[in-house]
XYZ file of C-alpha atoms in Angstrom:
588
model
C 1.364 -18.572 -8.577
C 0.291 -22.032 -7.109
C -2.738 -20.747 -4.350
C -3.341 -18.079 -6.538
C -7.443 -17.509 -6.244
C -9.179 -14.969 -8.173
C -10.386 -11.863 -6.302
C -9.125 -13.565 -3.653
C -8.797 -10.570 -1.600
C -5.222 -11.297 0.305
C -3.311 -13.822 -2.252
C -0.379 -13.310 0.859
C -2.415 -15.749 2.750
C -4.445 -18.476 1.197
C -7.751 -20.621 2.641
C -9.584 -22.397 0.276
C -12.566 -21.426 2.912
C -13.413 -17.988 2.255
C -16.984 -16.149 0.566
C -17.583 -12.562 -0.346
C -19.273 -9.884 0.551
C -19.057 -7.453 -2.038
C -22.074 -6.651 -3.927
C -25.462 -5.687 -3.256
C -25.902 -4.078 1.112
C -28.657 -1.926 2.759
C -26.790 1.914 2.973
C -27.925 4.912 4.562
C -26.803 8.506 5.669
C -26.964 9.053 8.904
C -26.115 12.965 8.704
C -28.155 13.978 12.754
C -25.275 10.800 14.059
C -28.768 8.998 15.713
C -28.254 5.569 13.933
C -27.260 4.502 17.840
C -29.558 5.751 18.964
C -32.174 3.982 17.593
C -30.326 0.915 17.269
C -30.829 0.939 13.165
C -28.373 -2.450 14.381
C -31.995 -4.438 15.666
C -34.062 -2.724 13.230
C -31.801 -1.187 9.963
C -34.396 2.262 8.488
C -36.386 2.011 4.779
C -32.629 1.905 2.834
C -31.189 2.547 -0.295
C -29.015 0.381 -2.043
C -25.100 0.348 -2.169
C -23.016 -1.624 -4.586
C -20.311 -2.775 -2.194
C -17.020 -1.586 -1.584
C -17.253 1.129 -4.167
C -18.297 4.613 -1.483
C -21.078 6.252 -2.194
C -19.257 9.804 -3.527
C -18.780 6.787 -6.779
C -20.715 5.980 -9.603
C -20.359 2.370 -9.433
C -21.550 2.200 -5.604
C -24.943 3.173 -7.428
C -25.207 5.932 -5.693
C -22.767 9.133 -7.048
C -22.964 11.808 -4.609
C -20.121 13.397 -3.426
C -21.268 15.974 -1.552
C -19.960 15.141 3.195
C -22.074 13.276 4.858
C -19.705 11.846 7.980
C -21.830 8.282 9.121
C -23.080 6.081 7.455
C -24.589 3.048 8.254
C -24.373 -0.641 5.532
C -25.982 -3.233 6.703
C -26.707 -6.837 4.734
C -27.862 -10.617 5.077
C -25.975 -13.872 4.687
C -27.025 -17.451 5.067
C -24.898 -19.747 7.032
C -24.568 -23.032 7.779
C -23.901 -24.066 11.480
C -22.785 -27.578 9.993
C -20.078 -25.290 9.012
C -18.285 -24.808 12.307
C -18.167 -27.820 13.533
C -14.734 -27.125 15.858
C -14.281 -24.021 13.449
C -15.062 -20.377 13.671
C -15.989 -17.491 11.656
C -13.581 -14.229 10.551
C -15.591 -11.446 9.364
C -12.709 -9.207 7.689
C -12.554 -6.055 6.232
C -10.168 -4.323 3.931
C -10.314 -1.383 3.713
C -13.179 1.147 5.507
C -12.873 5.228 6.232
C -12.752 5.876 8.885
C -13.893 4.466 11.936
C -16.252 1.303 11.787
C -18.702 -0.791 13.704
C -19.460 -4.217 13.271
C -23.194 -5.744 15.124
C -24.471 -8.931 14.068
C -27.612 -10.436 14.567
C -27.693 -6.995 17.106
C -24.976 -7.988 19.265
C -21.569 -5.257 18.697
C -19.107 -7.412 17.937
C -15.455 -4.089 17.899
C -15.058 -0.763 16.188
C -11.741 -0.292 13.830
C -10.359 3.210 13.638
C -7.726 3.451 10.687
C -8.787 3.441 7.080
C -6.131 1.186 4.860
C -5.114 -1.761 6.668
C -7.287 -4.835 7.358
C -8.927 -5.131 10.593
C -11.499 -8.602 11.476
C -13.883 -9.688 13.965
C -14.212 -12.831 14.731
C -18.187 -13.395 14.791
C -18.874 -17.629 15.302
C -20.275 -17.009 19.050
C -22.784 -15.297 17.532
C -23.748 -16.453 14.015
C -26.844 -18.286 14.050
C -28.179 -21.366 12.030
C -29.355 -19.993 8.248
C -30.269 -15.942 7.547
C -28.084 -13.791 9.823
C -27.770 -9.740 10.654
C -24.211 -8.035 9.307
C -24.747 -4.152 10.365
C -22.056 -1.622 9.782
C -21.919 2.264 10.907
C -19.015 4.174 9.724
C -17.965 7.818 10.800
C -15.241 10.328 8.610
C -14.169 13.742 9.078
C -12.503 15.772 7.121
C -10.029 16.456 9.610
C -6.402 16.463 9.080
C -5.817 14.735 11.784
C -6.608 11.474 10.342
C -4.518 9.546 7.533
C -6.520 10.892 4.666
C -3.460 11.556 1.824
C -5.339 12.893 -1.297
C -8.275 13.159 0.157
C -9.833 16.449 -0.303
C -10.652 17.432 3.992
C -11.888 21.354 2.386
C -16.369 20.193 1.061
C -14.579 21.749 -2.363
C -11.622 19.970 -4.516
C -8.486 21.400 -5.305
C -5.769 20.944 -7.449
C -4.469 17.747 -6.702
C -6.725 16.983 -3.736
C -9.827 15.263 -4.583
C -13.345 14.313 -3.050
C -13.425 12.136 -0.263
C -13.901 8.554 0.625
C -16.267 7.612 3.318
C -16.736 4.205 4.312
C -16.853 0.722 3.425
C -13.838 0.641 -0.114
C -12.055 -3.032 0.066
C -13.184 -5.948 0.380
C -15.799 -7.730 2.624
C -15.130 -11.102 3.036
C -15.279 -14.183 5.198
C -13.803 -17.127 6.120
C -14.354 -20.521 8.241
C -10.965 -21.117 10.364
C -10.775 -23.670 13.184
C -10.536 -22.680 16.509
C -6.858 -22.720 16.903
C -5.173 -21.296 14.021
C -2.464 -18.922 11.793
C -3.516 -15.878 13.015
C 0.257 -14.148 10.638
C 3.536 -15.663 9.349
C 5.955 -13.914 8.835
C 8.830 -14.353 6.677
C 12.359 -12.962 5.714
C 14.650 -14.647 2.785
C 18.654 -14.355 2.850
C 19.558 -15.436 -0.405
C 23.254 -15.832 1.128
C 22.988 -18.244 3.788
C 20.103 -19.906 1.087
C 17.522 -19.718 3.853
C 14.662 -18.800 5.065
C 13.418 -16.573 8.538
C 9.726 -17.445 9.376
C 7.743 -16.117 12.309
C 4.362 -17.729 12.623
C 2.153 -16.592 15.157
C -0.933 -18.862 16.344
C -4.439 -18.050 17.688
C -3.365 -16.499 21.325
C -4.594 -19.186 23.215
C -3.540 -22.142 25.082
C -0.983 -24.971 23.838
C 2.012 -25.462 25.813
C 0.175 -29.112 26.840
C -1.513 -29.993 23.298
C -0.579 -31.627 20.403
C 0.078 -29.115 17.877
C 2.508 -29.289 15.260
C 3.439 -26.787 12.146
C 4.480 -28.045 8.493
C 6.385 -25.565 6.074
C 6.570 -26.808 2.903
C 8.476 -24.875 0.495
C 8.646 -25.791 -2.598
C 9.200 -24.062 -6.756
C 8.109 -25.125 -10.480
C 6.255 -27.842 -8.855
C 8.588 -29.231 -7.597
C 8.690 -29.186 -3.272
C 12.556 -28.593 -2.741
C 11.754 -28.775 1.645
C 9.667 -29.470 4.538
C 9.461 -29.636 8.547
C 7.734 -29.820 10.535
C 7.688 -28.962 14.348
C 5.936 -28.755 18.163
C 4.779 -25.344 18.963
C 5.220 -24.774 22.306
C 4.651 -20.971 21.899
C 1.755 -18.923 19.942
C 5.065 -17.396 18.233
C 7.028 -19.369 16.903
C 10.752 -18.459 15.172
C 12.222 -20.666 12.976
C 14.918 -21.018 10.147
C 14.703 -23.695 7.664
C 16.809 -23.906 4.316
C 15.218 -22.840 1.119
C 15.989 -26.507 0.248
C 17.504 -29.916 1.654
C 19.876 -30.160 -0.369
C 21.836 -25.969 -1.289
C 24.900 -27.695 -3.806
C 22.526 -28.674 -6.770
C 19.550 -25.785 -5.514
C 20.846 -22.186 -6.503
C 18.556 -20.349 -5.593
C 16.154 -18.155 -7.488
C 16.250 -14.906 -6.988
C 13.472 -12.411 -7.283
C 14.023 -9.640 -9.907
C 12.988 -6.968 -11.939
C 13.633 -8.892 -15.387
C 13.589 -12.245 -13.624
C 10.503 -12.354 -10.406
C 10.873 -16.129 -9.331
C 9.075 -16.967 -6.215
C 8.900 -19.357 -4.366
C 5.753 -21.774 -3.100
C 5.435 -22.234 0.340
C 2.392 -23.698 2.484
C 1.963 -23.744 5.895
C -0.353 -26.303 8.136
C -1.478 -26.042 11.946
C -2.131 -30.294 12.837
C -3.598 -30.798 15.985
C -2.543 -33.834 16.516
C -2.422 -36.322 13.051
C -5.056 -33.672 12.031
C -4.635 -31.296 9.348
C -6.775 -28.138 10.852
C -5.512 -25.242 8.765
C -3.688 -24.602 5.366
C -2.175 -21.046 4.326
C -0.584 -21.152 0.468
C 1.621 -18.878 0.062
C 4.612 -17.371 -1.629
C 7.587 -15.223 -1.085
C 11.499 -13.988 -3.494
C 14.647 -14.252 -2.556
C 16.109 -10.619 -3.371
C 18.094 -8.411 -0.966
C 17.589 -4.547 -1.073
C 21.036 -2.870 -0.528
C 22.428 0.467 -0.229
C 26.250 0.960 -0.837
C 28.242 4.233 -0.907
C 25.290 6.394 -2.833
C 23.693 3.515 -4.803
C 20.630 0.954 -4.666
C 21.178 -2.731 -5.474
C 19.680 -5.059 -6.583
C 20.745 -8.693 -5.520
C 24.110 -6.670 -5.403
C 23.348 -5.430 -9.427
C 23.171 -1.785 -9.239
C 20.226 -0.514 -9.602
C 18.753 2.989 -11.541
C 15.303 3.208 -10.874
C 12.905 3.997 -13.355
C 9.461 5.109 -11.278
C 6.265 6.517 -12.411
C 4.094 7.580 -9.108
C 0.373 5.936 -9.686
C -2.547 7.198 -6.543
C -4.483 4.388 -7.818
C -7.557 6.999 -8.481
C -10.068 5.299 -12.136
C -13.213 7.164 -12.446
C -16.116 5.540 -11.903
C -14.900 4.360 -8.647
C -11.878 6.759 -7.432
C -9.712 5.200 -4.733
C -11.304 2.167 -4.699
C -9.920 -0.681 -8.465
C -13.073 -1.318 -10.815
C -11.572 -5.324 -10.255
C -8.696 -7.514 -10.676
C -8.187 -6.981 -14.053
C -7.639 -3.087 -13.766
C -5.575 -3.437 -11.567
C -3.883 -5.849 -14.282
C -4.119 -3.188 -16.202
C -2.545 -0.615 -15.055
C 1.004 -3.079 -14.124
C 1.223 -3.679 -17.690
C 0.719 -0.043 -18.981
C 3.758 0.920 -15.958
C 6.167 -1.869 -17.927
C 5.119 -0.909 -21.786
C 5.944 2.776 -20.696
C 9.785 1.146 -19.967
C 9.214 1.800 -16.617
C 10.327 -1.136 -13.179
C 8.460 0.231 -10.807
C 5.753 2.292 -9.690
C 6.372 5.083 -6.207
C 2.407 4.567 -5.223
C 1.871 7.921 -4.027
C -0.216 8.862 -0.389
C -2.756 5.347 -0.635
C -2.538 1.474 0.494
C -3.939 -0.672 -2.710
C -5.436 -3.152 -2.505
C -3.052 -6.484 -1.624
C -3.790 -7.771 -4.954
C -2.337 -5.442 -7.025
C 0.981 -5.812 -4.719
C 0.722 -9.800 -5.896
C 1.025 -8.895 -9.581
C 3.923 -6.339 -8.559
C 5.391 -8.985 -7.296
C 4.768 -11.737 -9.766
C 5.121 -9.383 -13.303
C 9.081 -7.795 -11.600
C 7.946 -4.771 -10.775
C 9.798 -2.380 -7.814
C 7.476 -0.443 -5.196
C 7.475 2.078 -3.126
C 5.433 1.679 -0.188
C 3.859 5.877 0.668
C 1.115 5.716 4.054
C -1.175 8.698 3.248
C -0.703 11.238 5.713
C -2.409 13.816 8.042
C -2.607 17.500 7.401
C -1.958 18.444 11.383
C 1.017 18.325 14.441
C -0.661 16.836 17.508
C -1.122 14.315 19.957
C -3.947 12.997 18.440
C -2.483 12.431 14.167
C 0.235 10.853 15.481
C -1.800 8.040 17.535
C -3.604 8.291 14.400
C -1.142 7.688 12.326
C 1.618 6.119 13.857
C -0.564 3.181 14.997
C -1.831 2.521 11.509
C 1.304 2.594 10.131
C 2.825 0.058 12.198
C -0.096 -1.918 10.922
C 0.315 -1.430 7.606
C 4.216 -2.308 7.436
C 3.390 -5.528 8.772
C 0.295 -6.610 7.240
C 2.818 -6.045 4.006
C 5.806 -6.996 4.780
C 5.954 -10.172 3.158
C 5.605 -8.836 -0.668
C 8.925 -9.049 -2.544
C 8.584 -6.169 -4.516
C 8.129 -3.565 -2.031
C 11.351 -2.162 -1.787
C 11.103 1.112 -0.006
C 9.046 2.799 3.023
C 8.010 5.887 2.477
C 5.798 7.289 6.106
C 6.044 10.562 4.699
C 5.650 13.153 1.933
C 7.003 16.807 1.854
C 6.197 17.109 5.187
C 2.239 17.014 4.990
C 1.502 16.283 9.005
C 5.145 18.148 10.057
C 4.785 21.706 9.042
C 7.361 22.299 10.675
C 9.745 19.736 10.787
C 12.676 22.087 9.083
C 12.741 24.120 12.690
C 10.604 22.021 14.927
C 12.341 19.423 16.971
C 9.655 18.265 18.175
C 8.631 17.816 14.374
C 11.965 16.172 13.199
C 12.188 13.961 16.378
C 8.641 12.591 15.118
C 9.832 11.272 12.073
C 12.736 10.230 12.879
C 10.956 7.981 15.843
C 9.144 6.548 12.620
C 12.655 6.070 10.515
C 13.895 4.439 13.042
C 10.404 2.137 13.925
C 9.777 1.456 10.611
C 13.450 -0.350 10.689
C 12.837 -2.065 14.117
C 9.821 -3.833 11.974
C 11.772 -4.723 9.303
C 15.683 -4.042 8.982
C 16.197 -5.586 4.668
C 14.748 -1.854 3.003
C 15.363 1.256 2.882
C 13.249 4.378 4.509
C 12.708 7.360 3.687
C 11.196 9.360 6.329
C 9.967 12.232 4.572
C 10.111 12.489 1.151
C 10.736 15.514 -1.351
C 12.286 18.662 0.954
C 13.375 19.116 4.159
C 14.948 15.640 5.201
C 15.704 14.267 7.983
C 17.386 10.788 8.977
C 16.689 8.972 6.181
C 18.537 6.330 3.987
C 17.764 7.673 0.628
C 17.431 11.443 -0.389
C 14.596 12.366 -2.808
C 14.217 15.552 -4.729
C 10.464 17.316 -6.579
C 11.192 19.456 -8.295
C 8.802 20.712 -10.637
C 10.921 22.622 -13.448
C 10.311 22.403 -16.580
C 12.997 23.670 -18.913
C 15.422 21.106 -19.032
C 17.837 22.718 -19.208
C 17.365 24.789 -15.970
C 16.581 21.610 -14.126
C 20.200 20.168 -15.595
C 22.213 23.421 -14.354
C 20.865 23.820 -11.249
C 21.900 20.269 -9.872
C 24.439 19.227 -11.314
C 25.821 23.386 -9.615
C 29.333 22.689 -8.619
C 29.448 24.549 -5.983
C 26.424 21.529 -4.424
C 24.490 24.414 -2.693
C 21.909 21.698 -3.463
C 23.498 19.280 -1.125
C 24.925 21.694 0.440
C 21.482 22.301 1.982
C 23.100 26.695 1.023
C 19.773 27.612 -0.544
C 15.920 27.191 -1.206
C 16.066 24.132 -3.835
C 11.977 25.125 -5.346
C 11.870 28.431 -3.709
C 9.838 27.760 -0.670
C 12.398 23.885 1.013
C 15.202 23.259 1.551
C 16.629 19.486 1.309
C 17.332 18.849 4.632
C 15.674 20.016 7.935
C 17.434 22.365 10.036
C 20.698 20.711 11.830
C 20.937 17.481 9.569
C 23.181 17.994 6.325
C 23.766 15.766 3.235
C 25.985 12.092 4.727
C 26.385 10.413 0.331
C 23.183 8.614 0.651
C 21.521 7.190 -3.102
C 19.645 10.714 -4.186
C 16.856 10.224 -6.206
C 14.232 13.520 -8.297
C 11.365 10.996 -7.777
C 9.088 13.211 -8.533
C 9.488 15.739 -11.391
C 7.601 16.699 -14.831
C 3.353 16.543 -14.119
C 3.142 17.456 -17.607
C -0.186 18.780 -19.316
C -1.464 18.984 -22.216
C -3.738 22.210 -22.993
C -6.766 22.482 -20.971
C -9.103 25.456 -19.625
C -10.217 23.506 -16.995
C -7.806 20.680 -16.362
C -4.757 21.799 -14.216
C -1.281 20.318 -13.939
C 2.387 21.157 -13.069
C 4.123 24.352 -14.169
C 2.530 25.687 -18.348
C 0.696 23.260 -20.673
C 2.191 21.853 -23.497
C -0.069 22.635 -27.071
C -0.222 18.981 -28.167
C 1.315 15.639 -27.925
C 4.148 16.523 -29.972
C 5.666 18.793 -27.571
C 4.734 17.027 -24.437
C 7.344 13.765 -26.049
C 9.233 16.877 -26.626
C 9.974 18.216 -23.486
C 9.688 14.684 -21.527
C 12.188 13.639 -23.129
C 14.385 16.318 -22.418
C 13.929 16.273 -18.463
C 14.166 12.559 -18.699
C 17.582 12.578 -19.978
C 19.066 15.757 -17.890
C 17.953 14.049 -15.700
C 19.669 10.757 -15.897
C 22.633 12.235 -17.000
C 22.800 14.223 -13.576
C 26.209 11.633 -12.487
C 24.936 11.940 -8.631
C 21.590 11.126 -9.032
C 20.041 7.293 -9.151
C 16.923 7.128 -9.638
C 13.844 9.087 -10.699
C 9.667 8.595 -10.390
C 7.561 10.498 -13.253
C 4.480 12.075 -12.501
C 1.696 11.044 -13.607
C 0.210 7.174 -14.411
C -2.967 8.577 -14.949
C -4.901 11.903 -14.383
C -6.982 12.503 -11.532
C -10.052 14.021 -11.406
C -9.220 17.594 -12.100
C -5.278 17.130 -12.255
C -4.471 16.426 -16.142
C -0.771 15.114 -15.797
C -1.174 11.249 -16.303
C 0.980 9.244 -19.774
C -3.033 8.526 -19.692
C -6.558 10.121 -18.677
C -8.461 9.294 -16.324
C -10.026 6.233 -18.572
C -7.034 4.728 -18.797
C -6.274 6.055 -23.160
C -3.119 6.225 -23.714
C -2.181 10.059 -24.689
C 1.092 9.354 -25.949
C 2.203 5.351 -27.801
C 3.422 3.737 -25.098
C 6.514 2.680 -26.693
C 8.275 6.611 -27.752
C 7.369 7.354 -23.496
C 9.687 3.250 -23.119
C 11.997 3.830 -25.866
C 12.753 7.426 -24.297
C 13.408 5.658 -20.285
C 15.318 2.916 -22.007
C 18.578 5.211 -22.909
C 19.575 5.150 -19.466
C 20.522 1.585 -19.646
C 21.547 0.689 -15.320
C-alpha cells in the first residue's frame, strides 16, 4: 500500500512524523510496590536493562525470568527538539501493556490505562522540554482471573494449554507529532452495492464550530485517483458517504477476497483555512460477509472456511512477535498449508499482522482474551477492553468474525445461569451495535446462546467415530439432546438451533509422541501416522454436509503444548504441500 512504512505499528492510520521508542530501557522489579512512595519517577533506582517490547519473562528481553513479579518499572531518556512542536503536540502511544500502566514524563504524572490488549495514548506535549526528556512507566499485573488474560496462566506453574504469564510492555511504544487539532480516528464502511464508502471521522474534541476547518478525502487504486472531496467541518464528529469513484459507470469496484485481496488507498487531509495541518494515509477493502440460511458468503459467493488456530506465541519472545518478518512468515505458512484463514486464539495480535492478512488475503476470526471468573469486576474489565478492540480493528477487511468468548471461559455457569447468558448476549448486541457488518459468535465451542454461527470443538481422534457422531440421523447433538463431548451441550438452556451455519472450529490437536509435551488424545508415533490421522479427520469433517468450515488445532507448538503443524522454532513437521493437498480436496 502507498502509505506502508516498515515497522510502523498502526498501518491502518499512518503519519510520517513518528519515532519508535522500542529498544533498551532501564528496568526494575518492585515486588514490595514501593516505587511510587519512593518516587521512582523522579529518581529512578539503580537498574538493569530490558529490550522493549519484550517482557522480562522472555529471552529477547535480555532478562528471561519466568517467575512472578506483580510490579515492574521502566525508564528511558529521549531527546526532543521543541522546534518540532511549533503549533504541534506529542502523543505517546502504547500498542499493548499488561495490565495497569501508569506514565510519568519528567516527573509529571500523565495518566494510566487498565487493560492488556488494546492501544492507548497520552498527550505529553505540555510536559516535554527542549533536549533530554525522562519517561517512566509503572506496570502492575497479577494472576487475577478477573482480568482478561487469555492463555496466560493464573497459577504459578504452567499446565496443559496455559502458558507463562506476560507482564508489562509487550507491544511497540512510540511517539508521533500531530497538530493542535488533528484527526483522532476514522471508521470506514464500504458499501459495494452502492459503490460507496461510509466515512465517520472523529477529530480532537476542541471547539471548532467557528473555525475554518476542512477535511479532504482522496480515494485511489493502483496509483490512480478515483475520487476526492473536500468538506467543511462543523463538529468534531463528521459523517460522509462518498462514491468510491467519481465515475461509477466506468469503474467496476475491485472486491477484496481471498484470491484477489484488492485494497484501495485513501488519504485524509485536515485543513485549517488553506493550510494542511494533518495528513493520514490509510486503505480499505470492499467486501461483504453475509449469512444465508446455513451458509456463509463472501461477496455473494459461498465460502467454506479452512482455518487454522493460531495462538501467536514465539519461543524466545512469547506473545510478542520477534519482528515484523516473523508475522509475515507465519501468514505465508498458513497459506502454504492451504488454509484460507486463521482463528487468532485468545489474543489481540500486533496490528501489523492484520495489515499483512489484509494484503495477502487471509481471513481472520478475531477472538478476545478471556477472564476466568464471573463477577462485576471481570464484567467491567472485559467489556471495557472488548469495546476498544472492536473499534480499533474495525477497518481491517481481513477480519470477518468477532468472537468475544471461548468455551464459556469467564462464564462457567452459562448453560444454566440466565445472568451469565444475559452477559454474553449483551456482548453479542454490543458488538453488533458497533459493527453490524460481521457475524458474531458470542461463545465459541459450546453452550451457545444468541450467535450468528454455531461452532463445535471436538478432539475425537477416531475419524469414523467423529463422522458417525455428527451424521446421526436423529441429530441429537444439534437438537441439544445430549452432551456432545461428555460435558457440554451445544446450546445453553432455553436456546436451540435456528438454522445458523455450523463450523467445526476446533479439532485435531495431533501431537507426535513425546514424554515431555502435551497434545489432545493419543499421540501418534511419527510423521507418517500424523499425516494419516490428519487426512482422515479432515476428510470426515468436510464430508458432513451441513458443516461449512473447520479450524485445525494448531499452527505451531506453544511451550509445553506440542500439537502444531510446525514446532515452536517454526520448523515444518510435515511438508506444507501434503497438508495443502488434503485441504484442497474440499473445493468450495
